[in-house]
Structure formats: C-alpha cells, structure tokens
Amino acid sequence: MLVTLASLLKHAKDNQYAVAAFNISFQEQAQAVLDAAHETQSPVIIQLSRGGLKHASPWFLKGLIEAIKSSPLPICLHRDHCHTLDEVEEAIQLGFSS
C-alpha cells in the first residue's frame, strides 16, 4: 500500500523500529527492494532522486506505483532531494507519496 513518509515514520517511532530507505534508478533495483520487503514483511521507503528519475521511464514509474499500491505492506515512494518547487510539483503529479 502506498503511504506517506509521515505516517510510515510515525508508526515506526510508535512501535520502535527502523525503516530502510533505498535510492533506486532501475527496474531491477525496485524489484529487489520489493522482494526483500515482502520476504521480511518489512515496511520500506523507495526513493528516486533527480538522477534516478532521468533513468526512470514513465512506464517504469507507473508500474512501480501499481506494484506498491497492490502490496499489503506500507511502502513510501519518496522523491529524494527536490531542489525547486517545480520538482516538488512534478513529484506530486507523478504519484510520489512524499
């Protein structure tokens, strides 16, 4: 399930556990993170920075969001290191939850 960073971190703090965050650029990296999260039943933060987005085609990002939404685990899709308001607006339009 796609969740916000705030809700994920609040749950982690309230229940005293850490949440791993992984910067990805490619489909294989995303699949590895999702597979590990499911194998360990662990919430996770998947991050893409400006550089990561350069490699992420629209179909990849759409598929990643669908995979996250269909997961029973809480997963945050975080747009890492926004430097401008335009980048924040783009992240929102693309479907990032943080």
N, CA, C and O atoms as a DFTB+ gen file, in Angstrom:
392 C
 N C O
     1  1       0.844      -1.178       0.000
     2  2       0.000       0.000       0.000
     3  2       0.890       1.242       0.000
     4  3       1.902       1.289       0.700
     5  1       0.523       2.203      -0.755
     6  2       1.272       3.450      -0.871
     7  2       0.903       4.348       0.305
     8  3      -0.262       4.702       0.482
     9  1       1.909       4.715       1.112
    10  2       1.669       5.535       2.298
    11  2       2.594       6.747       2.292
    12  3       3.600       6.774       1.582
    13  1       2.243       7.737       3.085
    14  2       3.093       8.918       3.203
    15  2       4.277       8.614       4.112
    16  3       4.226       7.714       4.949
    17  1       5.329       9.377       3.928
    18  2       6.508       9.234       4.780
    19  2       6.149       9.534       6.233
    20  3       6.613       8.843       7.140
    21  1       5.334      10.549       6.457
    22  2       4.960      10.923       7.828
    23  2       4.243       9.779       8.540
    24  3       4.548       9.476       9.693
    25  1       3.290       9.145       7.857
    26  2       2.558       8.056       8.517
    27  2       3.451       6.850       8.758
    28  3       3.333       6.189       9.790
    29  1       4.339       6.556       7.823
    30  2       5.249       5.424       7.984
    31  2       6.209       5.658       9.143
    32  3       6.428       4.761       9.957
    33  1       6.779       6.846       9.225
    34  2       7.730       7.141      10.298
    35  2       7.050       7.248      11.653
    36  3       7.649       6.888      12.666
    37  1       5.824       7.731      11.697
    38  2       5.097       7.782      12.969
    39  2       4.861       6.372      13.499
    40  3       5.070       6.107      14.683
    41  1       4.424       5.465      12.618
    42  2       4.195       4.080      13.034
    43  2       5.501       3.447      13.511
    44  3       5.515       2.734      14.515
    45  1       6.587       3.701      12.802
    46  2       7.884       3.150      13.196
    47  2       8.323       3.696      14.558
    48  3       8.820       2.949      15.400
    49  1       8.139       4.981      14.765
    50  2       8.515       5.572      16.056
    51  2       7.647       5.009      17.179
    52  3       8.162       4.627      18.230
    53  1       6.351       4.957      16.966
    54  2       5.431       4.460      17.993
    55  2       5.705       3.006      18.352
    56  3       5.467       2.586      19.484
    57  1       6.210       2.233      17.381
    58  2       6.447       0.810      17.592
    59  2       7.929       0.455      17.687
    60  3       8.294      -0.720      17.726
    61  1       8.764       1.465      17.722
    62  2      10.203       1.341      17.950
    63  2      10.919       0.410      16.970
    64  3      11.560      -0.563      17.367
    65  1      10.794       0.728      15.696
    66  2      11.566       0.001      14.696
    67  2      12.088       0.989      13.651
    68  3      11.579       2.103      13.525
    69  1      13.093       0.572      12.918
    70  2      13.680       1.394      11.866
    71  2      13.062       1.019      10.520
    72  3      12.592      -0.103      10.328
    73  1      13.072       1.964       9.607
    74  2      12.585       1.725       8.247
    75  2      13.743       1.980       7.287
    76  3      14.349       3.052       7.301
    77  1      14.040       0.995       6.461
    78  2      15.109       1.141       5.475
    79  2      14.626       1.986       4.304
    80  3      13.465       1.913       3.903
    81  1      15.538       2.787       3.766
    82  2      15.251       3.613       2.587
    83  2      16.300       3.305       1.529
    84  3      17.496       3.261       1.817
    85  1      15.839       3.095       0.306
    86  2      16.727       2.724      -0.785
    87  2      16.520       3.646      -1.974
    88  3      15.396       3.806      -2.451
    89  1      17.610       4.259      -2.460
    90  2      17.552       5.026      -3.696
    91  2      17.683       4.061      -4.860
    92  3      18.578       3.216      -4.878
    93  1      16.797       4.187      -5.823
    94  2      16.823       3.308      -6.989
    95  2      16.849       4.132      -8.266
    96  3      16.512       5.316      -8.282
    97  1      17.261       3.459      -9.339
    98  2      17.244       4.074     -10.664
    99  2      16.654       3.160     -11.715
   100  3      16.216       3.622     -12.769
   101  1      16.640       1.860     -11.438
   102  2      16.266       0.883     -12.457
   103  2      15.229      -0.107     -11.923
   104  3      15.061      -0.262     -10.713
   105  1      14.548      -0.765     -12.841
   106  2      13.516      -1.732     -12.501
   107  2      14.070      -2.867     -11.637
   108  3      13.412      -3.299     -10.691
   109  1      15.263      -3.347     -11.951
   110  2      15.841      -4.456     -11.195
   111  2      16.074      -4.072      -9.738
   112  3      15.894      -4.895      -8.841
   113  1      16.471      -2.833      -9.503
   114  2      16.665      -2.361      -8.132
   115  2      15.329      -2.298      -7.402
   116  3      15.228      -2.712      -6.247
   117  1      14.316      -1.787      -8.067
   118  2      12.991      -1.701      -7.453
   119  2      12.475      -3.083      -7.107
   120  3      11.929      -3.293      -6.025
   121  1      12.647      -4.030      -8.024
   122  2      12.171      -5.389      -7.776
   123  2      12.910      -6.027      -6.609
   124  3      12.299      -6.729      -5.804
   125  1      14.196      -5.798      -6.507
   126  2      14.972      -6.358      -5.398
   127  2      14.499      -5.797      -4.054
   128  3      14.373      -6.541      -3.082
   129  1      14.240      -4.505      -3.998
   130  2      13.754      -3.882      -2.764
   131  2      12.374      -4.433      -2.398
   132  3      12.135      -4.790      -1.244
   133  1      11.473      -4.502      -3.371
   134  2      10.132      -5.024      -3.099
   135  2      10.184      -6.491      -2.676
   136  3       9.475      -6.890      -1.752
   137  1      11.012      -7.295      -3.339
   138  2      11.141      -8.708      -2.971
   139  2      11.655      -8.853      -1.540
   140  3      11.126      -9.658      -0.773
   141  1      12.676      -8.086      -1.176
   142  2      13.232      -8.167       0.178
   143  2      12.214      -7.701       1.218
   144  3      12.105      -8.294       2.291
   145  1      11.480      -6.654       0.908
   146  2      10.465      -6.158       1.838
   147  2       9.400      -7.223       2.072
   148  3       8.984      -7.448       3.209
   149  1       8.960      -7.878       1.004
   150  2       7.932      -8.918       1.146
   151  2       8.472     -10.141       1.878
   152  3       7.772     -10.741       2.694
   153  1       9.724     -10.511       1.585
   154  2      10.314     -11.678       2.239
   155  2      10.448     -11.465       3.746
   156  3      10.268     -12.399       4.528
   157  1      10.762     -10.238       4.147
   158  2      10.955      -9.941       5.568
   159  2       9.724      -9.313       6.216
   160  3       9.716      -9.034       7.415
   161  1       8.676      -9.091       5.403
   162  2       7.450      -8.441       5.889
   163  2       7.766      -7.103       6.556
   164  3       7.287      -6.806       7.650
   165  1       8.589      -6.300       5.864
   166  2       9.067      -5.032       6.404
   167  2       8.588      -3.850       5.577
   168  3       8.690      -3.875       4.351
   169  1       8.068      -2.816       6.228
   170  2       7.786      -1.568       5.512
   171  2       9.093      -1.024       4.925
   172  3      10.177      -1.333       5.421
   173  1       8.988      -0.223       3.882
   174  2      10.195       0.271       3.228
   175  2       9.915       1.621       2.571
   176  3       8.775       1.957       2.253
   177  1      10.984       2.376       2.380
   178  2      10.940       3.640       1.645
   179  2      11.739       3.442       0.361
   180  3      12.919       3.096       0.405
   181  1      11.092       3.664      -0.780
   182  2      11.774       3.618      -2.069
   183  2      11.922       5.054      -2.540
   184  3      10.946       5.799      -2.620
   185  1      13.152       5.431      -2.849
   186  2      13.452       6.819      -3.184
   187  2      14.002       6.935      -4.605
   188  3      14.742       6.070      -5.073
   189  1      13.632       8.001      -5.265
   190  2      14.238       8.362      -6.543
   191  2      14.664       9.817      -6.463
   192  3      13.878      10.684      -6.081
   193  1      15.902      10.078      -6.823
   194  2      16.415      11.440      -6.883
   195  2      16.292      11.960      -8.311
   196  3      15.755      11.272      -9.178
   197  1      16.773      13.135      -8.550
   198  2      16.738      13.702      -9.902
   199  2      17.452      12.772     -10.877
   200  3      16.957      12.518     -11.975
   201  1      18.614      12.265     -10.474
   202  2      19.359      11.339     -11.331
   203  2      18.600      10.060     -11.585
   204  3      18.592       9.550     -12.706
   205  1      17.952       9.528     -10.541
   206  2      17.166       8.309     -10.695
   207  2      16.003       8.502     -11.643
   208  3      15.667       7.607     -12.419
   209  1      15.392       9.667     -11.579
   210  2      14.259       9.939     -12.473
   211  2      14.688      10.056     -13.931
   212  3      13.890       9.807     -14.835
   213  1      15.948      10.434     -14.164
   214  2      16.438      10.513     -15.542
   215  2      16.410       9.136     -16.198
   216  3      16.217       9.023     -17.409
   217  1      16.602       8.094     -15.397
   218  2      16.626       6.728     -15.919
   219  2      15.257       6.064     -15.889
   220  3      15.059       5.025     -16.518
   221  1      14.314       6.652     -15.165
   222  2      13.000       6.029     -14.962
   223  2      12.033       6.456     -16.054
   224  3      11.605       7.609     -16.095
   225  1      11.695       5.540     -16.925
   226  2      10.717       5.859     -17.966
   227  2       9.324       5.946     -17.338
   228  3       9.102       5.418     -16.248
   229  1       8.395       6.601     -18.013
   230  2       7.033       6.712     -17.465
   231  2       6.396       5.352     -17.172
   232  3       5.699       5.213     -16.167
   233  1       6.615       4.352     -18.019
   234  2       6.015       3.032     -17.792
   235  2       6.612       2.373     -16.562
   236  3       5.913       1.668     -15.834
   237  1       7.922       2.600     -16.318
   238  2       8.557       2.032     -15.127
   239  2       7.957       2.638     -13.867
   240  3       7.598       1.919     -12.935
   241  1       7.851       3.946     -13.840
   242  2       7.319       4.623     -12.652
   243  2       5.856       4.240     -12.417
   244  3       5.452       4.009     -11.278
   245  1       5.071       4.172     -13.478
   246  2       3.665       3.770     -13.348
   247  2       3.566       2.342     -12.813
   248  3       2.756       2.068     -11.927
   249  1       4.374       1.441     -13.338
   250  2       4.379       0.061     -12.861
   251  2       4.825      -0.059     -11.422
   252  3       4.280      -0.864     -10.667
   253  1       5.807       0.731     -11.034
   254  2       6.284       0.721      -9.648
   255  2       5.182       1.181      -8.704
   256  3       4.971       0.577      -7.652
   257  1       4.489       2.236      -9.071
   258  2       3.400       2.740      -8.223
   259  2       2.289       1.695      -8.105
   260  3       1.739       1.502      -7.021
   261  1       1.960       1.032      -9.187
   262  2       0.934      -0.019      -9.141
   263  2       1.376      -1.180      -8.256
   264  3       0.575      -1.717      -7.492
   265  1       2.648      -1.569      -8.356
   266  2       3.162      -2.655      -7.514
   267  2       3.107      -2.268      -6.040
   268  3       2.771      -3.093      -5.190
   269  1       3.436      -1.022      -5.739
   270  2       3.386      -0.545      -4.355
   271  2       1.945      -0.532      -3.858
   272  3       1.669      -0.984      -2.747
   273  1       1.034      -0.022      -4.663
   274  2      -0.373       0.047      -4.258
   275  2      -0.973      -1.334      -4.018
   276  3      -1.843      -1.488      -3.161
   277  1      -0.520      -2.333      -4.762
   278  2      -1.079      -3.670      -4.604
   279  2      -0.398      -4.471      -3.491
   280  3      -0.843      -5.567      -3.153
   281  1       0.665      -3.931      -2.932
   282  2       1.374      -4.615      -1.844
   283  2       0.590      -4.500      -0.540
   284  3      -0.017      -3.462      -0.275
   285  1       0.594      -5.552       0.276
   286  2      -0.039      -5.455       1.595
   287  2       0.822      -4.679       2.596
   288  3       0.353      -4.321       3.676
   289  1       2.062      -4.424       2.238
   290  2       2.989      -3.716       3.130
   291  2       2.898      -2.209       2.931
   292  3       2.632      -1.749       1.821
   293  1       3.115      -1.435       3.993
   294  2       3.194       0.015       3.824
   295  2       4.526       0.386       3.167
   296  3       5.600       0.064       3.674
   297  1       4.425       1.065       2.035
   298  2       5.609       1.470       1.279
   299  2       5.449       2.933       0.892
   300  3       4.411       3.344       0.374
   301  1       6.487       3.703       1.152
   302  2       6.508       5.116       0.775
   303  2       7.344       5.264      -0.486
   304  3       8.449       4.726      -0.566
   305  1       6.829       5.982      -1.464
   306  2       7.590       6.336      -2.657
   307  2       8.006       7.797      -2.498
   308  3       7.193       8.712      -2.628
   309  1       9.289       7.990      -2.213
   310  2       9.820       9.301      -1.822
   311  2      10.634       9.916      -2.958
   312  3      11.521       9.272      -3.518
   313  1      10.329      11.146      -3.286
   314  2      11.129      11.912      -4.271
   315  2      12.250      12.569      -3.495
   316  3      12.035      13.556      -2.790
   317  1      13.431      12.027      -3.623
   318  2      14.580      12.433      -2.822
   319  2      15.260      13.670      -3.405
   320  3      15.441      13.778      -4.618
   321  1      15.626      14.581      -2.546
   322  2      16.434      15.758      -2.887
   323  2      15.796      16.673      -3.925
   324  3      16.407      16.962      -4.954
   325  1      14.579      17.130      -3.668
   326  2      13.975      18.155      -4.529
   327  2      14.673      19.484      -4.244
   328  3      14.903      19.839      -3.089
   329  1      15.002      20.205      -5.299
   330  2      15.691      21.487      -5.146
   331  2      14.841      22.686      -5.536
   332  3      15.185      23.826      -5.224
   333  1      13.731      22.427      -6.218
   334  2      12.880      23.525      -6.668
   335  2      11.409      23.166      -6.443
   336  3      11.058      21.996      -6.289
   337  1      10.581      24.168      -6.427
   338  2       9.142      23.951      -6.320
   339  2       8.632      23.159      -7.523
   340  3       7.726      22.338      -7.380
   341  1       9.199      23.394      -8.697
   342  2       8.804      22.636      -9.886
   343  2       9.048      21.138      -9.692
   344  3       8.235      20.318     -10.120
   345  1      10.158      20.777      -9.050
   346  2      10.441      19.363      -8.800
   347  2       9.436      18.766      -7.816
   348  3       9.034      17.612      -7.960
   349  1       9.037      19.544      -6.827
   350  2       8.019      19.082      -5.874
   351  2       6.696      18.867      -6.597
   352  3       6.047      17.838      -6.415
   353  1       6.298      19.830      -7.413
   354  2       5.043      19.714      -8.162
   355  2       5.074      18.520      -9.116
   356  3       4.078      17.810      -9.258
   357  1       6.214      18.299      -9.768
   358  2       6.344      17.149     -10.662
   359  2       6.198      15.841      -9.887
   360  3       5.535      14.915     -10.355
   361  1       6.807      15.759      -8.716
   362  2       6.718      14.544      -7.892
   363  2       5.268      14.248      -7.518
   364  3       4.834      13.097      -7.557
   365  1       4.534      15.276      -7.163
   366  2       3.123      15.101      -6.811
   367  2       2.344      14.593      -8.027
   368  3       1.548      13.661      -7.916
   369  1       2.580      15.209      -9.180
   370  2       1.877      14.806     -10.410
   371  2       2.230      13.376     -10.833
   372  3       1.397      12.674     -11.407
   373  1       3.455      12.950     -10.553
   374  2       3.879      11.600     -10.931
   375  2       3.347      10.530     -10.000
   376  3       3.337       9.350     -10.351
   377  1       2.898      10.934      -8.797
   378  2       2.325       9.950      -7.881
   379  2       3.165       9.614      -6.668
   380  3       2.838       8.677      -5.938
   381  1       4.234      10.348      -6.433
   382  2       5.041      10.117      -5.231
   383  2       4.186      10.421      -3.994
   384  3       3.335      11.309      -4.021
   385  1       4.425       9.674      -2.917
   386  2       3.653       9.902      -1.683
   387  2       4.422      10.763      -0.694
   388  3       3.920      11.078       0.385
   389  1       5.637      11.143      -1.059
   390  2       6.466      12.001      -0.193
   391  2       7.417      12.791      -1.065
   392  3       8.212      13.579      -0.554
